[in-house]
Coordinates of C-alpha atoms in Angstrom, one line a residue:
M82 CA -5.7 -71.0 -63.2
S83 CA -2.0 -70.8 -62.5
S84 CA -1.6 -68.2 -65.3
L85 CA -4.3 -66.1 -63.7
L86 CA -2.6 -66.4 -60.3
V87 CA 0.7 -65.2 -61.9
C88 CA -1.0 -62.1 -63.3
L89 CA -2.9 -61.3 -60.1
G90 CA 0.2 -62.1 -58.0
L91 CA 2.4 -59.7 -60.0
A92 CA -0.4 -57.1 -59.9
Y93 CA -0.5 -57.3 -56.1
L94 CA 3.3 -57.3 -55.9
T95 CA 3.7 -54.1 -57.9
S96 CA 0.9 -52.5 -55.9
S97 CA 2.7 -53.4 -52.7
L98 CA 5.8 -51.7 -54.1
G99 CA 3.9 -48.5 -54.7
L100 CA 3.3 -49.1 -58.4
S101 CA 0.0 -49.6 -60.1
L102 CA -2.0 -52.9 -60.3
A103 CA -2.3 -52.5 -64.1
L104 CA 1.5 -52.4 -64.5
G105 CA 1.9 -55.7 -62.6
A106 CA -0.9 -57.4 -64.7
F107 CA 0.8 -56.1 -67.8
L108 CA 4.2 -57.5 -66.8
G109 CA 2.5 -60.9 -66.0
G110 CA 1.0 -61.0 -69.4
I111 CA 4.4 -60.3 -71.1
I112 CA 6.0 -63.1 -69.1
I113 CA 3.4 -65.6 -70.1
S114 CA 3.4 -64.5 -73.7
E115 CA 7.1 -65.3 -74.0
S116 CA 6.7 -68.8 -72.7
H117 CA 6.3 -71.9 -74.8
Y118 CA 2.8 -72.4 -73.4
S119 CA 1.4 -69.0 -74.4
H120 CA -1.1 -70.3 -77.0
Q121 CA -2.6 -72.9 -74.6
V122 CA -2.8 -70.3 -71.9
V123 CA -4.7 -68.0 -74.1
S124 CA -7.1 -70.8 -74.9
D125 CA -7.6 -71.7 -71.3
I126 CA -8.1 -68.2 -70.0
L127 CA -10.7 -67.0 -72.6
P128 CA -13.6 -67.7 -70.3
F129 CA -12.0 -65.5 -67.6
R130 CA -11.6 -62.8 -70.2
D131 CA -15.3 -62.7 -70.9
V132 CA -16.0 -62.5 -67.2
F133 CA -13.6 -59.7 -66.6
N134 CA -14.9 -57.8 -69.6
S135 CA -18.4 -58.0 -68.1
L136 CA -17.1 -56.7 -64.8
F137 CA -15.3 -53.9 -66.6
F138 CA -18.4 -52.6 -68.2
I139 CA -20.4 -53.1 -65.0
L140 CA -17.9 -51.0 -63.1
I141 CA -18.1 -48.2 -65.7
G142 CA -21.8 -48.1 -65.2
L143 CA -21.5 -48.0 -61.5
M144 CA -19.1 -45.0 -61.7
L145 CA -21.4 -43.0 -63.8
E146 CA -23.6 -40.5 -61.9
I147 CA -26.3 -39.4 -64.4
K148 CA -27.8 -36.8 -62.1
R149 CA -24.5 -35.1 -61.5
I150 CA -23.5 -35.2 -65.2
W151 CA -26.9 -34.1 -66.7
P152 CA -26.3 -30.3 -66.2
S153 CA -23.0 -30.7 -68.2
R154 CA -24.5 -32.8 -71.0
W155 CA -23.5 -30.3 -73.8
L156 CA -19.9 -30.3 -72.5
V157 CA -20.0 -34.1 -72.5
L158 CA -21.2 -34.2 -76.1
A159 CA -18.5 -31.8 -77.2
V160 CA -15.9 -33.9 -75.4
V161 CA -17.3 -37.0 -77.1
A162 CA -17.1 -35.4 -80.5
G163 CA -13.5 -34.2 -79.8
I164 CA -12.4 -37.6 -78.7
I165 CA -13.8 -39.4 -81.7
I166 CA -12.4 -36.9 -84.2
V167 CA -8.9 -36.7 -82.6
K168 CA -8.5 -40.5 -82.1
F169 CA -9.9 -41.1 -85.6
L170 CA -7.4 -38.8 -87.2
I171 CA -4.5 -40.2 -85.1
V172 CA -5.3 -43.7 -86.2
L173 CA -6.0 -42.7 -89.8
I174 CA -2.6 -40.9 -90.1
T175 CA -0.8 -43.7 -88.3
V176 CA -2.2 -46.5 -90.5
R177 CA -1.6 -44.5 -93.7
A178 CA 2.0 -43.9 -92.5
M179 CA 2.3 -47.7 -92.5
R180 CA 1.4 -47.6 -96.2
F181 CA -2.0 -49.2 -95.9
P182 CA -4.8 -48.0 -98.2
V183 CA -7.1 -45.2 -97.2
R184 CA -10.1 -47.6 -96.9
I185 CA -8.3 -49.8 -94.4
A186 CA -7.1 -46.7 -92.5
W187 CA -10.7 -45.3 -92.4
Q188 CA -12.1 -48.6 -91.1
T189 CA -9.4 -48.9 -88.5
G190 CA -10.0 -45.3 -87.3
C191 CA -13.7 -46.0 -87.0
G192 CA -13.0 -49.1 -84.9
L193 CA -10.6 -47.4 -82.5
A194 CA -12.2 -44.0 -82.1
Q195 CA -13.5 -44.8 -78.6
I196 CA -11.7 -44.4 -75.2
G197 CA -9.6 -47.4 -74.4
E198 CA -9.7 -49.5 -71.2
F199 CA -6.4 -48.2 -70.0
S200 CA -7.7 -44.7 -69.9
F201 CA -10.0 -45.6 -67.1
V202 CA -7.0 -46.9 -65.1
L203 CA -5.2 -43.6 -65.6
A204 CA -8.3 -41.5 -64.8
T205 CA -8.9 -43.5 -61.6
V206 CA -5.4 -43.0 -60.5
G207 CA -5.6 -39.3 -61.3
R208 CA -8.8 -39.0 -59.2
E209 CA -7.4 -40.9 -56.3
N210 CA -4.3 -38.6 -56.2
G211 CA -6.3 -35.4 -56.6
F212 CA -5.4 -34.6 -60.1
L213 CA -8.9 -34.9 -61.4
K214 CA -11.9 -33.3 -59.7
R215 CA -15.1 -35.3 -59.3
E216 CA -16.9 -33.3 -61.9
I217 CA -14.2 -33.7 -64.5
F218 CA -14.0 -37.4 -63.7
Q219 CA -17.7 -37.7 -64.3
V220 CA -17.4 -35.9 -67.6
F221 CA -14.7 -38.4 -68.6
V222 CA -16.8 -41.4 -67.6
A223 CA -19.8 -40.2 -69.4
S224 CA -17.8 -39.4 -72.5
A225 CA -16.2 -42.8 -72.4
V226 CA -19.6 -44.6 -72.1
L227 CA -20.9 -42.6 -75.1
T228 CA -17.8 -43.3 -77.3
I229 CA -18.1 -47.0 -76.4
M230 CA -21.8 -47.0 -77.3
A231 CA -21.0 -45.2 -80.6
T232 CA -18.3 -47.6 -81.7
P233 CA -20.7 -50.2 -83.2
L234 CA -22.5 -47.5 -85.1
L235 CA -19.2 -46.1 -86.4
I236 CA -18.0 -49.5 -87.5
E237 CA -21.3 -50.1 -89.4
L238 CA -21.8 -46.7 -91.0
G239 CA -18.2 -45.6 -91.4
P240 CA -17.4 -47.8 -94.4
R241 CA -20.7 -46.8 -96.1
F242 CA -19.9 -43.2 -95.6
F243 CA -16.4 -43.7 -97.0
G244 CA -17.8 -45.5 -100.0
Q245 CA -20.1 -42.6 -100.8
I246 CA -17.2 -40.1 -100.5
I247 CA -15.0 -42.2 -102.8
S248 CA -17.8 -42.6 -105.3
R249 CA -18.4 -38.8 -105.5
R250 CA -14.6 -38.2 -105.7
E251 CA -14.2 -40.7 -108.5
K252 CA -17.1 -39.2 -110.4
R253 CA -15.5 -35.8 -110.2
K254 CA -12.2 -37.2 -111.4
E255 CA -13.7 -39.3 -114.1
V256 CA -13.3 -36.6 -116.8
R257 CA -9.6 -36.3 -116.0
V258 CA -8.8 -40.0 -116.4
D259 CA -6.5 -40.6 -119.4
K260 CA -7.9 -43.5 -121.3
N261 CA -4.4 -44.4 -122.5
S262 CA -2.7 -44.1 -119.1
G263 CA -3.7 -47.6 -118.0
V264 CA -2.5 -51.0 -119.0
S265 CA -2.7 -51.7 -122.7
L266 CA -3.9 -55.3 -122.3
A267 CA -7.1 -56.5 -123.8
G268 CA -8.9 -59.8 -123.2
H269 CA -6.8 -60.4 -120.2
V270 CA -7.6 -61.7 -116.7
I271 CA -7.6 -59.3 -113.7
I272 CA -6.8 -60.9 -110.4
A273 CA -7.8 -58.9 -107.4
G274 CA -5.7 -60.2 -104.5
F275 CA -2.3 -61.9 -104.6
G276 CA -2.8 -64.4 -101.8
L277 CA -2.5 -68.2 -102.2
N278 CA -5.5 -68.4 -104.6
G279 CA -4.1 -65.5 -106.7
Q280 CA -0.6 -67.0 -106.8
N281 CA -1.9 -70.4 -107.9
L282 CA -4.0 -68.8 -110.6
V283 CA -1.1 -66.7 -111.8
R284 CA 1.1 -69.8 -112.1
V285 CA -1.5 -71.6 -114.3
L286 CA -2.1 -68.5 -116.5
K287 CA 1.6 -68.0 -117.0
E288 CA 2.1 -71.6 -118.1
T289 CA -0.9 -71.4 -120.5
G290 CA 0.1 -68.1 -122.0
I291 CA -3.0 -66.2 -120.9
P292 CA -2.3 -62.5 -120.2
Y293 CA -3.2 -61.3 -116.7
L294 CA -2.9 -58.3 -114.4
I295 CA -2.7 -58.4 -110.6
L296 CA -4.3 -55.8 -108.2
E297 CA -2.9 -55.9 -104.7
L298 CA -3.0 -53.4 -101.8
N299 CA -0.7 -55.2 -99.3
P300 CA 2.6 -53.4 -99.6
E301 CA 4.7 -56.5 -98.8
S302 CA 2.9 -58.7 -101.3
F303 CA 3.1 -55.9 -103.9
R304 CA 6.8 -55.5 -103.4
R305 CA 7.5 -59.3 -103.7
A306 CA 5.4 -59.6 -106.8
L307 CA 7.1 -56.5 -108.3
E308 CA 10.5 -57.9 -107.7
A309 CA 9.4 -61.2 -109.3
G310 CA 8.5 -59.3 -112.5
E311 CA 4.8 -59.8 -112.2
P312 CA 2.4 -57.4 -114.0
I313 CA 0.9 -55.8 -110.9
I314 CA -0.8 -52.5 -109.8
F315 CA -0.8 -51.3 -106.3
G316 CA -4.4 -50.3 -105.6
D317 CA -7.8 -51.2 -104.1
A318 CA -9.9 -53.4 -106.4
S319 CA -13.0 -51.7 -105.0
S320 CA -12.0 -48.4 -106.6
S321 CA -13.4 -47.7 -110.0
L322 CA -10.3 -45.7 -110.9
I323 CA -8.0 -48.6 -110.1
L324 CA -10.3 -51.0 -112.1
R325 CA -10.2 -48.6 -115.1
E326 CA -6.4 -48.4 -114.8
A327 CA -6.4 -52.2 -114.9
G328 CA -8.4 -52.1 -118.1
V329 CA -11.6 -53.6 -116.7
E330 CA -13.6 -52.3 -119.8
R331 CA -11.3 -54.5 -122.0
T332 CA -10.8 -57.5 -119.8
K333 CA -12.5 -60.8 -120.3
V334 CA -12.4 -62.2 -116.7
L335 CA -12.2 -60.7 -113.3
V336 CA -11.2 -62.9 -110.3
V337 CA -11.9 -61.4 -106.9
A338 CA -9.9 -63.2 -104.3
I339 CA -9.7 -60.7 -101.5
S340 CA -10.5 -61.2 -97.8
D341 CA -12.6 -58.1 -97.2
P342 CA -16.3 -59.0 -97.9
A343 CA -17.4 -55.4 -98.3
A344 CA -14.6 -54.6 -100.7
A345 CA -15.4 -57.7 -102.7
R346 CA -19.0 -56.7 -103.1
R347 CA -18.1 -53.2 -104.1
A348 CA -15.5 -54.5 -106.7
V349 CA -18.2 -56.8 -108.2
Q350 CA -20.7 -54.1 -108.5
I351 CA -18.3 -51.5 -110.0
A352 CA -16.8 -54.0 -112.5
R353 CA -20.3 -55.1 -113.7
N354 CA -21.3 -51.4 -114.2
L355 CA -18.1 -50.7 -116.1
N356 CA -18.2 -53.8 -118.2
P357 CA -21.5 -55.6 -118.6
E358 CA -19.9 -58.4 -120.6
I359 CA -17.1 -59.3 -118.1
F360 CA -17.1 -62.7 -116.5
I361 CA -16.7 -62.3 -112.7
I362 CA -15.5 -65.0 -110.4
V363 CA -15.5 -64.3 -106.6
R364 CA -13.8 -66.2 -103.9
T365 CA -15.7 -65.8 -100.6
W366 CA -15.5 -67.4 -97.2
F367 CA -19.1 -68.3 -96.3
A368 CA -22.0 -69.7 -98.3
T369 CA -24.3 -67.1 -96.8
E370 CA -22.6 -64.4 -99.0
I371 CA -23.5 -66.2 -102.3
E372 CA -26.9 -64.8 -103.0
E373 CA -25.8 -61.1 -102.5
L374 CA -22.8 -61.5 -104.7
F375 CA -24.9 -63.0 -107.4
S376 CA -27.3 -60.2 -107.1
L377 CA -24.5 -57.7 -107.5
G378 CA -23.4 -59.2 -110.8
A379 CA -21.0 -62.1 -110.0
D380 CA -21.1 -65.0 -112.5
E381 CA -19.5 -67.6 -110.3
V382 CA -19.1 -67.5 -106.5
I383 CA -16.8 -70.0 -104.8
P384 CA -17.2 -70.1 -101.0
E385 CA -14.3 -71.8 -99.3
E386 CA -16.6 -73.1 -96.6
F387 CA -18.6 -75.0 -99.2
E388 CA -15.7 -76.3 -101.3
T389 CA -14.1 -77.5 -98.1
S390 CA -17.2 -79.5 -97.2
I391 CA -17.3 -81.0 -100.7
E392 CA -13.7 -82.1 -100.4
I393 CA -14.4 -83.6 -97.0
F394 CA -17.2 -85.8 -98.2
V395 CA -15.3 -86.7 -101.4
R396 CA -12.5 -88.0 -99.3
V397 CA -14.9 -90.0 -97.1
L398 CA -16.6 -91.6 -100.1
E399 CA -13.2 -92.4 -101.6
K400 CA -12.3 -94.2 -98.4
F401 CA -15.3 -96.5 -99.0
H402 CA -14.0 -97.2 -102.5
L403 CA -17.0 -95.7 -104.3
P404 CA -16.5 -95.4 -108.1
R405 CA -15.3 -92.0 -109.1
N406 CA -18.2 -91.4 -111.5
I407 CA -20.7 -91.8 -108.6
I408 CA -18.7 -89.3 -106.5
N409 CA -18.6 -86.8 -109.3
T410 CA -22.3 -87.2 -109.9
Q411 CA -23.0 -86.5 -106.2
V412 CA -20.8 -83.4 -106.3
Q413 CA -22.7 -82.2 -109.4
V414 CA -26.1 -82.7 -107.7
I415 CA -25.1 -80.6 -104.7
R416 CA -23.7 -77.8 -106.9
S417 CA -26.6 -77.8 -109.2
E418 CA -29.0 -77.4 -106.3
C419 CA -27.1 -74.1 -105.5
Y420 CA -25.8 -75.3 -102.2
G421 CA -29.3 -76.3 -101.1
I422 CA -28.1 -79.2 -99.0
W423 CA -25.9 -77.0 -96.8
R424 CA -28.8 -74.5 -96.3
G425 CA -31.1 -77.3 -94.9
A426 CA -33.1 -77.8 -98.1
K427 CA -34.1 -81.4 -99.0
S428 CA -32.1 -83.0 -101.7
S429 CA -33.9 -84.3 -104.8
S430 CA -31.2 -87.1 -105.2
R431 CA -32.8 -89.7 -103.0
R432 CA -32.5 -92.4 -105.7
L433 CA -28.8 -91.5 -106.0
S434 CA -28.3 -91.9 -102.3
E435 CA -29.9 -95.3 -102.4
K436 CA -27.6 -96.3 -105.3
I437 CA -24.6 -95.2 -103.2
Y438 CA -25.8 -97.5 -100.4
D439 CA -26.0 -100.3 -103.0
Y440 CA -22.4 -99.6 -104.1
L441 CA -21.2 -99.7 -100.5
E442 CA -22.7 -103.2 -100.2
A443 CA -21.4 -104.4 -103.5
G444 CA -17.8 -105.2 -104.6
V445 CA -15.3 -102.8 -106.0
V446 CA -12.2 -102.8 -108.2
E447 CA -9.0 -101.2 -107.0
T448 CA -5.4 -101.2 -108.0
F449 CA -2.2 -101.5 -105.9
L450 CA 1.3 -100.6 -106.9
V451 CA 4.2 -102.8 -105.7
S452 CA 6.7 -100.3 -104.6
D453 CA 10.5 -100.7 -104.8
D454 CA 10.7 -101.4 -101.1
S455 CA 7.6 -103.6 -100.8
L456 CA 7.9 -106.9 -99.0
I457 CA 5.7 -108.7 -101.5
A458 CA 8.1 -108.1 -104.4
D459 CA 9.6 -111.4 -105.7
K460 CA 6.8 -113.4 -104.1
T461 CA 4.4 -115.6 -106.0
L462 CA 0.6 -115.1 -105.7
G463 CA 0.5 -118.5 -104.1
E464 CA 2.9 -117.5 -101.4
L465 CA 1.0 -114.3 -101.0
D466 CA -2.4 -116.1 -100.6
L467 CA -4.3 -112.8 -100.8
R468 CA -7.7 -114.5 -101.3
G469 CA -7.3 -116.8 -98.4
K470 CA -6.1 -114.1 -96.0
T471 CA -8.3 -111.2 -97.1
G472 CA -11.0 -112.4 -99.5
V473 CA -9.7 -110.2 -102.3
T474 CA -8.8 -111.7 -105.8
V475 CA -6.1 -110.6 -108.1
I476 CA -7.7 -110.6 -111.5
S477 CA -4.8 -109.2 -113.5
V478 CA -1.3 -107.7 -113.2
V479 CA 0.0 -104.8 -115.3
R480 CA 3.8 -104.9 -115.9
N481 CA 5.6 -102.4 -118.2
E482 CA 2.3 -101.5 -119.9
K483 CA 1.6 -105.3 -120.5
T484 CA -1.4 -106.9 -118.9
F485 CA -1.3 -110.5 -117.5
S486 CA -5.0 -111.6 -117.1
A487 CA -6.0 -114.2 -114.5
P488 CA -2.4 -114.9 -113.2
G489 CA -1.9 -118.3 -111.6
A490 CA -0.5 -119.1 -108.2
D491 CA 3.0 -119.4 -109.6
F492 CA 3.0 -115.9 -111.0
R493 CA 5.9 -114.1 -109.4
L494 CA 5.5 -110.4 -108.6
E495 CA 8.1 -107.8 -109.4
K496 CA 8.8 -104.2 -108.4
R497 CA 6.5 -101.6 -110.0
D498 CA 3.8 -104.2 -110.8
I499 CA 0.2 -103.0 -110.6
L500 CA -2.2 -105.5 -109.1
V501 CA -5.9 -105.2 -110.2
L502 CA -8.0 -106.4 -107.2
V503 CA -11.6 -107.3 -106.8
G504 CA -13.5 -107.7 -103.5
D505 CA -16.0 -106.1 -101.2
H506 CA -15.2 -103.0 -99.2
K507 CA -14.2 -104.6 -95.9
A508 CA -12.0 -107.2 -97.7
M509 CA -10.4 -104.4 -99.8
D510 CA -9.4 -102.4 -96.7
K511 CA -8.0 -105.6 -95.2
A512 CA -6.1 -106.4 -98.4
F513 CA -4.5 -102.9 -98.6
E514 CA -3.4 -103.2 -95.0
Y515 CA -1.9 -106.6 -95.7
L516 CA -0.2 -105.6 -98.9
G517 CA 1.3 -102.4 -97.4
A518 CA 2.6 -104.1 -94.2

């Protein structure tokens, strides 16, 4: 609330000084953004943002006089077309000047082709000061409303239209592509996207001696990879020309690890058409995208949402000391059911879940390493009295790859010893806490 009062107070102050309310609110936002509490302020003020957004659109509707604007409807449509075209071209050129791909520039232009909120502030000030006549102001309001209404349609249809243009363009250029101009690799791995997943994969492929080629459209990532001597092509993996240059017809595996879902789907579809034998692995964000990617030709789809959920329940089961083979079996059951558990389908592994419950009730075997700074080093098992204090039994001790079975109470522990412990789950948790104290 205090942050909101700061913005409103500065807006009132600038208005009192003869400046605009918007300027004061803008200055208030800058002041708050530079403070150490800016992130929490943004989180707290989000509900107010939704309320003010609603009021903004309500006020636009109240300013629109349909009866007055209807005779000028053709002028309004012409203005709308001009606004969309001009703003689209400005954004397109600006984004391209920043060295982003044409596809990204196209999508950004479609998303920003409407009239912005600040334009209403300027138009209102112009009308109040007599710079805009009432009729012209109504044309502006009507045009703004139509551009805002058209924005969702542009965002939805713009990328599809762009895809059709690129497809036709690439078909016309197909006869001019030099088959020998691309990379001369064969049986290699194409990695689309050089983010964290791509970098980890490159590290493993490099150590194992498997040839690879990277496709990246982020200029900064491309520059860093190029300076590091990586085999990389600057280009969009959803372009058939780029995939051909990367040797997709000769490659063995394609790994799609890009964040744009539409581009990932297009890359899978094009790669499958160009090379029916290729093995395609796709990294996606959500499990809801799995079926569509499979239908387009992907062989393996790895959703981060799903893999994260698996890792979470694996860590939970490990906390309860379940045997690793039981955890692995449960993971295999979930994956074999094609993510059915996370879609609400009933699992067919009821007997396995009953076994897990039995394992939770039964005893487990764990190991504990005596670290160099451990307080139990140089103590005997009798002095430790692990069974009496926790209920866990030491059945053997491993020292320098030599096993001492059933050690007695006078057995003295040394640094780097490995204790083999047996007990139930609650006792085991208590023992680990006692030994690590």
